[in-house]
Coordinates of C-alpha atoms and ligand atoms in Angstrom, one line a residue:
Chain U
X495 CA -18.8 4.1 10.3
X496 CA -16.3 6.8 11.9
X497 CA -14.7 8.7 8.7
X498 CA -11.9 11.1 9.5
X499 CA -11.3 13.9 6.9
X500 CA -8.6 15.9 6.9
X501 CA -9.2 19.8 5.5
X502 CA -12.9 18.8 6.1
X503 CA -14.3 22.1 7.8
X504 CA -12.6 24.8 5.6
X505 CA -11.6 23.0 2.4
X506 CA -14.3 22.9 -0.2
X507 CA -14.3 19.6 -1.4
X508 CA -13.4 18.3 2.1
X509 CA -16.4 20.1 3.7
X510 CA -18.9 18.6 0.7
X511 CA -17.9 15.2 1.7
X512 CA -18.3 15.8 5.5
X513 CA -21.9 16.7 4.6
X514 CA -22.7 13.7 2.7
X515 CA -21.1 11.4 5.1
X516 CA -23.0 13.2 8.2
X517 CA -26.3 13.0 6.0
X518 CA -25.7 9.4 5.1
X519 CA -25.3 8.4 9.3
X520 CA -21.7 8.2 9.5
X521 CA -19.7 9.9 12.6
X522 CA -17.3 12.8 10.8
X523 CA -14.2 14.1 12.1
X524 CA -13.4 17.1 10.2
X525 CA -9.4 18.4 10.9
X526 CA -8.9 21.9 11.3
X527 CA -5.6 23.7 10.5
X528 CA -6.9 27.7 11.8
X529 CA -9.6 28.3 14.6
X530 CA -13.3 27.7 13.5
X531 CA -16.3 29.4 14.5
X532 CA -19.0 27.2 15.9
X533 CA -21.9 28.6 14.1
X534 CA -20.0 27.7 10.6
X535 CA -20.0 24.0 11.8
X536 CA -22.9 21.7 9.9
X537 CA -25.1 21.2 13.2
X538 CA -24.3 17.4 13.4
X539 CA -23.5 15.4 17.1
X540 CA -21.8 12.8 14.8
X541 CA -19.5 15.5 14.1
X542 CA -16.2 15.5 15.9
X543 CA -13.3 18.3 15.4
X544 CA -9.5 18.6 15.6
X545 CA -6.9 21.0 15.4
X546 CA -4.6 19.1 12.9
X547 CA -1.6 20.2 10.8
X548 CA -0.9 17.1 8.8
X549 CA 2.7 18.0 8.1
X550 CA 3.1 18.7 12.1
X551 CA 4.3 14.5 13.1
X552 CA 3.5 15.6 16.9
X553 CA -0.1 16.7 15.4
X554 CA -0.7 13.5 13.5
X555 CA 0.2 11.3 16.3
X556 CA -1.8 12.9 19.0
X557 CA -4.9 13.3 16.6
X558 CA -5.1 9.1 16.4
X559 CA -3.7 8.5 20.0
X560 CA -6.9 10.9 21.1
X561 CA -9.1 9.2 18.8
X562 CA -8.6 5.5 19.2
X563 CA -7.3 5.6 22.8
X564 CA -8.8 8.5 24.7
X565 CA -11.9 9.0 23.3
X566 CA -12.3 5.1 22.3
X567 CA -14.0 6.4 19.0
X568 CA -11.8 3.9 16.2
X569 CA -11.6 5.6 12.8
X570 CA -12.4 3.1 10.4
X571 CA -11.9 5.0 7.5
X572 CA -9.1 8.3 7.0
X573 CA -9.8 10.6 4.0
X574 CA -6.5 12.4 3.2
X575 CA -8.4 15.4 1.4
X576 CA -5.9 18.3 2.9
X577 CA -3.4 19.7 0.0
X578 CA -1.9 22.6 -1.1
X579 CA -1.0 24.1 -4.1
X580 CA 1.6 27.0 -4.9
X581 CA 1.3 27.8 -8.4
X582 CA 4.6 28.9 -10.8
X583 CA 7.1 27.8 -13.6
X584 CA 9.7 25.3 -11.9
X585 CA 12.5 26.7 -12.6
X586 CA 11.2 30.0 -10.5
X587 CA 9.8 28.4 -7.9
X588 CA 10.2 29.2 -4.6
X589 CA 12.2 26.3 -2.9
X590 CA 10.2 26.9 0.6
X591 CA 6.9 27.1 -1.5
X592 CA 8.5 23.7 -3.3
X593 CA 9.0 21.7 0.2
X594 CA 5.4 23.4 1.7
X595 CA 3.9 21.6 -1.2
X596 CA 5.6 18.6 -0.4
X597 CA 5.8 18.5 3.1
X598 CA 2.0 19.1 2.9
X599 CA 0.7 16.6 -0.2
X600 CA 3.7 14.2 0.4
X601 CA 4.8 13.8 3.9
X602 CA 1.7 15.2 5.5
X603 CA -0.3 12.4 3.4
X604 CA 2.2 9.6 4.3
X605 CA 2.2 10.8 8.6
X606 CA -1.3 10.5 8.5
X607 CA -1.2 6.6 6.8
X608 CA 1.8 5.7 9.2
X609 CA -0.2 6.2 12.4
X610 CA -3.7 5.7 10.7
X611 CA -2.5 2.1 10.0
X612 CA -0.6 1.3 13.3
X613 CA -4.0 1.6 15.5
X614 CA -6.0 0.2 12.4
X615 CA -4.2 -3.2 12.0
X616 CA -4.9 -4.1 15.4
X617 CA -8.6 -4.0 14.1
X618 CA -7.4 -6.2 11.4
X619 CA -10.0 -3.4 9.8
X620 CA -10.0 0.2 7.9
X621 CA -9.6 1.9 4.7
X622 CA -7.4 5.2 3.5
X623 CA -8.9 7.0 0.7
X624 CA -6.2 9.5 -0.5
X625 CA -7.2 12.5 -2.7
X626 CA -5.0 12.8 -5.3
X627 CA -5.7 14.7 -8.6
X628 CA -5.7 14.1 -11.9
X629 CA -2.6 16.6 -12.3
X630 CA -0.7 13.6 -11.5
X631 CA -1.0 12.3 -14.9
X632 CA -1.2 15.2 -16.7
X633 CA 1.5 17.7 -17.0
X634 CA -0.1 21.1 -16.6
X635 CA 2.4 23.6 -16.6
X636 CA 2.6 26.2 -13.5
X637 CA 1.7 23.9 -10.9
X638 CA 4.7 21.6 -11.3
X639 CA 5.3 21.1 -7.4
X640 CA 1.8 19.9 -6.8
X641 CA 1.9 17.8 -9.7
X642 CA 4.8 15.8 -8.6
X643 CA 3.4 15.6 -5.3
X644 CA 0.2 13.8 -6.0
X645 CA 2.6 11.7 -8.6
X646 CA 4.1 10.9 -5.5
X647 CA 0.9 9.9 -3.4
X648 CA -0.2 7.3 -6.6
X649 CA 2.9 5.7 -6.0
X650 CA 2.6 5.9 -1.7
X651 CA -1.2 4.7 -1.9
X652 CA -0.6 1.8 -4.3
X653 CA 2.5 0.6 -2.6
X654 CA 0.8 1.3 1.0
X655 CA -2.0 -1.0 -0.5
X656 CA 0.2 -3.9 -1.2
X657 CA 1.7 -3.6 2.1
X658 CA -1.4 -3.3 4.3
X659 CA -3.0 -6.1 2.4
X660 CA -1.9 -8.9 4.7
X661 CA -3.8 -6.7 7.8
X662 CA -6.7 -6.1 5.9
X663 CA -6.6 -2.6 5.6
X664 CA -7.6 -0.6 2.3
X665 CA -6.0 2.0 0.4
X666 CA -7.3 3.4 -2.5
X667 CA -6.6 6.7 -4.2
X668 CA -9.3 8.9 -6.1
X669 CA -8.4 12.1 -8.2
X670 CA -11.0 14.8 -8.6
X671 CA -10.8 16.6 -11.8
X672 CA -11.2 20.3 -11.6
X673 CA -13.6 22.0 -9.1
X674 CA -13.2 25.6 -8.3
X675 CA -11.7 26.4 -4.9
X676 CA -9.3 28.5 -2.7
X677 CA -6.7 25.8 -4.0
X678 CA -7.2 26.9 -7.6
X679 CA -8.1 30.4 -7.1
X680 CA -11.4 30.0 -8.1
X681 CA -9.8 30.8 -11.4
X682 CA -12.6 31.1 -14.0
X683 CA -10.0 30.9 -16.7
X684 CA -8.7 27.7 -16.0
X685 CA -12.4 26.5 -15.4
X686 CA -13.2 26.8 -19.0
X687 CA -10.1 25.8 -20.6
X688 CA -11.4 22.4 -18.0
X689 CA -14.9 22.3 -19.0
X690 CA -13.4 22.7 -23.0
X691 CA -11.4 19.5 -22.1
X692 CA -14.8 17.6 -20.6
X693 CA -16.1 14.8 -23.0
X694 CA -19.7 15.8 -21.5
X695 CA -19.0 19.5 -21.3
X696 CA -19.6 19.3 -17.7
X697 CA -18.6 22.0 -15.7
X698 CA -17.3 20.5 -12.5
X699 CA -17.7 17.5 -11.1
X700 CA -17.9 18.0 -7.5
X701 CA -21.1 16.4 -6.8
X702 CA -20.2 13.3 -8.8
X703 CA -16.7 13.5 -6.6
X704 CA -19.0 13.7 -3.2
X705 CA -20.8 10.7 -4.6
X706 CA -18.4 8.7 -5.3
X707 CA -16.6 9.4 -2.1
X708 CA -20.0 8.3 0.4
X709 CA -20.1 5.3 -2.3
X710 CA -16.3 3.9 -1.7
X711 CA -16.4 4.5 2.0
X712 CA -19.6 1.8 1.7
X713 CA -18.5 -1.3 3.4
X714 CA -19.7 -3.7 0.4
X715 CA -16.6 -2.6 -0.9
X716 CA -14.8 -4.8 0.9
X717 CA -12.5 -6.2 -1.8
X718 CA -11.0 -3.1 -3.9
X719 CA -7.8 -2.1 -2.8
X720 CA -4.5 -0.6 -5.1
X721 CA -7.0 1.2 -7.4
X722 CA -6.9 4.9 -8.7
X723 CA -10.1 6.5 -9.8
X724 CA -10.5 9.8 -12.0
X725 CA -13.6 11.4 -11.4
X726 CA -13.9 13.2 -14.4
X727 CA -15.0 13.0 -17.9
X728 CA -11.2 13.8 -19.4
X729 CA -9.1 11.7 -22.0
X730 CA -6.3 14.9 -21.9
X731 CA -5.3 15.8 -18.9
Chain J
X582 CA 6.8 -11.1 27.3
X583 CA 9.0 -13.5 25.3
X584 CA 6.5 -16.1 24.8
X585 CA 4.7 -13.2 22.8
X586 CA 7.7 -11.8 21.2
X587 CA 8.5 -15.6 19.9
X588 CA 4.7 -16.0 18.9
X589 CA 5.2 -12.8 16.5
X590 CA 8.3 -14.7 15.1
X591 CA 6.2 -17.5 14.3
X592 CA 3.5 -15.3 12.8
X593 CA 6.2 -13.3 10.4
X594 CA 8.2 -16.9 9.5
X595 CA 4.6 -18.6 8.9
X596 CA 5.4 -21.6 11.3
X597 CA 4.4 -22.6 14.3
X598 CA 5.8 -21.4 16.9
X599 CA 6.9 -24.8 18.3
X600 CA 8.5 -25.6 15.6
X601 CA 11.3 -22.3 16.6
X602 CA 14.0 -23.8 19.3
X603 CA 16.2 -20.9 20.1
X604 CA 17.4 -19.4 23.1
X605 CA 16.3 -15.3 24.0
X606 CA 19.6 -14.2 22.9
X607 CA 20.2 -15.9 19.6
X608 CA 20.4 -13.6 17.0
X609 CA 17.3 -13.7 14.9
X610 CA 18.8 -12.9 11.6
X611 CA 21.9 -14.6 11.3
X612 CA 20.9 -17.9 13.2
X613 CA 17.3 -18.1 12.7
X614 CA 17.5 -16.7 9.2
X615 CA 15.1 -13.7 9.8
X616 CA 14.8 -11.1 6.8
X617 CA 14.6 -7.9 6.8
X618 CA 10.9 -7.8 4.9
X619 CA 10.3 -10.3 7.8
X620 CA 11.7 -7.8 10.9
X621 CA 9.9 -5.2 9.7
X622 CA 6.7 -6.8 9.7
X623 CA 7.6 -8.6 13.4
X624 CA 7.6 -4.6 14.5
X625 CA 4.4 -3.9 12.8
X626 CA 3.4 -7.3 14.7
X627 CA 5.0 -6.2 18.2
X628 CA 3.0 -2.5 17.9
X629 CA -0.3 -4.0 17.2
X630 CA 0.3 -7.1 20.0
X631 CA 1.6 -4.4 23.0
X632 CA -0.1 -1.5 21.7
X633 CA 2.5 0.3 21.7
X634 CA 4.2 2.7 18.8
X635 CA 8.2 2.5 18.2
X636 CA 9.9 5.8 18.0
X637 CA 11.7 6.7 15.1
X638 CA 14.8 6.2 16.6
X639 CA 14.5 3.1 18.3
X640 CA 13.6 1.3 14.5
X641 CA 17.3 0.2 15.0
X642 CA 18.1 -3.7 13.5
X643 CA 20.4 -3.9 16.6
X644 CA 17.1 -3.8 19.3
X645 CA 15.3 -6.6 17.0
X646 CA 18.1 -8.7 16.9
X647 CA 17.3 -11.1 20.0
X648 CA 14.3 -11.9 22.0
X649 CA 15.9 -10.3 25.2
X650 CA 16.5 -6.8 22.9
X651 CA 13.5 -6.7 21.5
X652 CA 12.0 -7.1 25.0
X653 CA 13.9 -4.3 26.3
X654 CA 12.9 -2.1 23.3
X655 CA 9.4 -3.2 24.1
X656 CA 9.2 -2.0 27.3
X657 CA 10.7 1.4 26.9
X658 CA 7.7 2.3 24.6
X659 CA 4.5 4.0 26.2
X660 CA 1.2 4.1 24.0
Ligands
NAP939 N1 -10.1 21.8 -6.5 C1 -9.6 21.1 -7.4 O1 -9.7 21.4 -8.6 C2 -8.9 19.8 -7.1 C3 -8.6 19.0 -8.1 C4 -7.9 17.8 -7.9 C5 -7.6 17.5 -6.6 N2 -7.9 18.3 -5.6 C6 -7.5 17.9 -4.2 O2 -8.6 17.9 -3.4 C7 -8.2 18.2 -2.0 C8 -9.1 19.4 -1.5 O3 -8.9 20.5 -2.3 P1 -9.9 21.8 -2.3 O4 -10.1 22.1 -3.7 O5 -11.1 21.5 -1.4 O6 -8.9 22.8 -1.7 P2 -9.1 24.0 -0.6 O7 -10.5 24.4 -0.5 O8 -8.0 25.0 -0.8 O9 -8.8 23.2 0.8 C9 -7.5 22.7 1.1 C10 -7.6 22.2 2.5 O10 -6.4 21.6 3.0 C11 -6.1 22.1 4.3 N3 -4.7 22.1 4.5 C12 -3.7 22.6 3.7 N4 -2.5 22.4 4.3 C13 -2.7 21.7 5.4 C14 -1.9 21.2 6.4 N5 -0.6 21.3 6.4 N6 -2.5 20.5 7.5 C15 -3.8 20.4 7.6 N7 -4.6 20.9 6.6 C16 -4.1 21.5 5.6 C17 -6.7 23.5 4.3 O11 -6.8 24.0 5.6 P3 -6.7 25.6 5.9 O12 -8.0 26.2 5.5 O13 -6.4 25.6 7.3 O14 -5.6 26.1 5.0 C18 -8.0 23.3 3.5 O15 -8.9 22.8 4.4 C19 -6.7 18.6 -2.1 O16 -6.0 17.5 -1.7 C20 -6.5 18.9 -3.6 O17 -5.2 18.7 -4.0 C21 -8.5 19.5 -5.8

């Protein structure tokens, strides 16, 4: 299958998954927001690159144009891992560090279905697995931008789901619990307040996450659409 | 062109499109009772059937409105 992945060369959990899926025979194409060095890049000819800012609409729409027209490679499946996260109590945060978060989690997110789906109904074929998080249930104070934003994406995937139905495209959302990362900070703080919170006492769950990535982008999965998945072992968010 | 454009009318009203007897400039919502759930997937229809992608600002109900506007809306699209 031909996976996109946005964030999937510098992101951490977007470059796990580009891994997998490259191990597992799929053709990657990993987005890129800031010049890459080659020698960084998994050694892969299945892997495709491009320069991509998902909140950029010109970006979005020349990304799928080159894709499905120029290069004739159709992406059946987009994995909206890009995000952002500006930490801070609302009522002090930045209003530009507010709308970066949205225009990044939100509207970036929502470019990337609009055109995804527009060459992938002609297929009558294709999937969208957005990352969300499980902050989006939770309300963890500090972060209450990003929170709202991947609120926002549960509502964008399931209603994108019912919509799409009829073309028989996919849309499914999946929300990683905590894995340490630029997003985060790597903060080892909040790390073990999370692994406090696991039922299992497990640290992170990135490997699970990776797994269960590789194992929804499986075409057996041909009937699951609308659903939201936590990939974690916690009943408080 | 129209015969296309009429087919994706057919598609969004679930009929068949010789069961719709209308001329190419009668207005699709008021006379042949199109809704608005129903335009809006005739232009997800008309992108996938021309291969084409609507600008934002050409999304107006006024270039959907007939056969003849849609047609002209069509064709001032490039993939
Ligand atoms: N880590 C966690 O605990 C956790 C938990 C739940 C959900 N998630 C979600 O998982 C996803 C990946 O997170 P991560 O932990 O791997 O974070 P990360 O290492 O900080 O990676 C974030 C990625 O998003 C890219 N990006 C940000 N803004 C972009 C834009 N406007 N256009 C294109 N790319 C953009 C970044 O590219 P640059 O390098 O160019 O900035 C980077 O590749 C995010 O959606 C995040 O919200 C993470």
């Amino acid at each position: 299958m031909n996976i996109l992945v946005t964030g999937g060369i510098s992101s951490r959990i977007g470059k796990n998954i580009v891994g997998r899926l490259l191990e597992e025979g799929h053709t990657v194409i990993a987005t890129y927001r800031n010049d890459i060095s080659n020698d960084k890049l998994p050694q892969s000819e299945r892997l495709h690159t491009f320069k991509l800012d998902i909140s950029e609409e010109a970006d979005v729409k020349d990304c799928f144009n080159h894709f499905f027209n120029e290069k004739a490679l159709p992406i059946d499946t987009l994995i909206n891992n890009a995000g952002t996260n500006v930490g801070g109590m609302l009522t002090q945060l930045k209003t530009k560090d507010w709308k970066e978060m949205i225009d990044t989690n939100l509207t970036g997110t929502f470019l990337m279905c609009k055109y995804f789906s527009k060459y992938a109904a002609r297929r009558k074929k294709g999937q969208i697995i957005n990352i969300g998080s499980s902050a989006a249930n939770g309300n963890l104070p500090y972060q209450g931008g990003y929170n709202a934003s991947k609120a926002g994406l549960i509502s964008l995937s399931k209603t994108l789901a019912v919509e799409l139905a009829p073309y028989n495209l996919r849309v499914n959302i999946v929300n990683p619990g905590f894995i340490p990362s630029q997003l985060n900070q790597f903060s080892e703080a909040k790390e073990i307040e999370e692994t406090e919170k696991s039922l299992l006492g497990i640290k992170h769950n990135l490997s699970n996450l990776v797994d269960f990535i590789s194992f929804i982008c499986a075409d057996s999965l041909s009937g699951v659409t609308g659903q939201e998945f936590n990939i974690d072992s916690r009943l408080n968010k | 062109m129209k015969e296309r454009i009429k087919q994706g009318i057919a598609v969004v009203k679930k009929v068949e499109v010789k069961e719709l007897d209308f001329g190419n400039d009668t207005d699709l919502i008021e006379e042949v009772g199109l809704t608005s759930i129903q335009i809006m997937n005739l232009i997800f229809y008309l992108e996938s059937e021309f291969n084409i992608i609507f600008d934002d600002d050409d999304l107006d109900l006024e270039n959907f409105q007939t056969i003849n506007n849609i047609e002209k809306v069509v064709n001032k699209q490039h993939v």
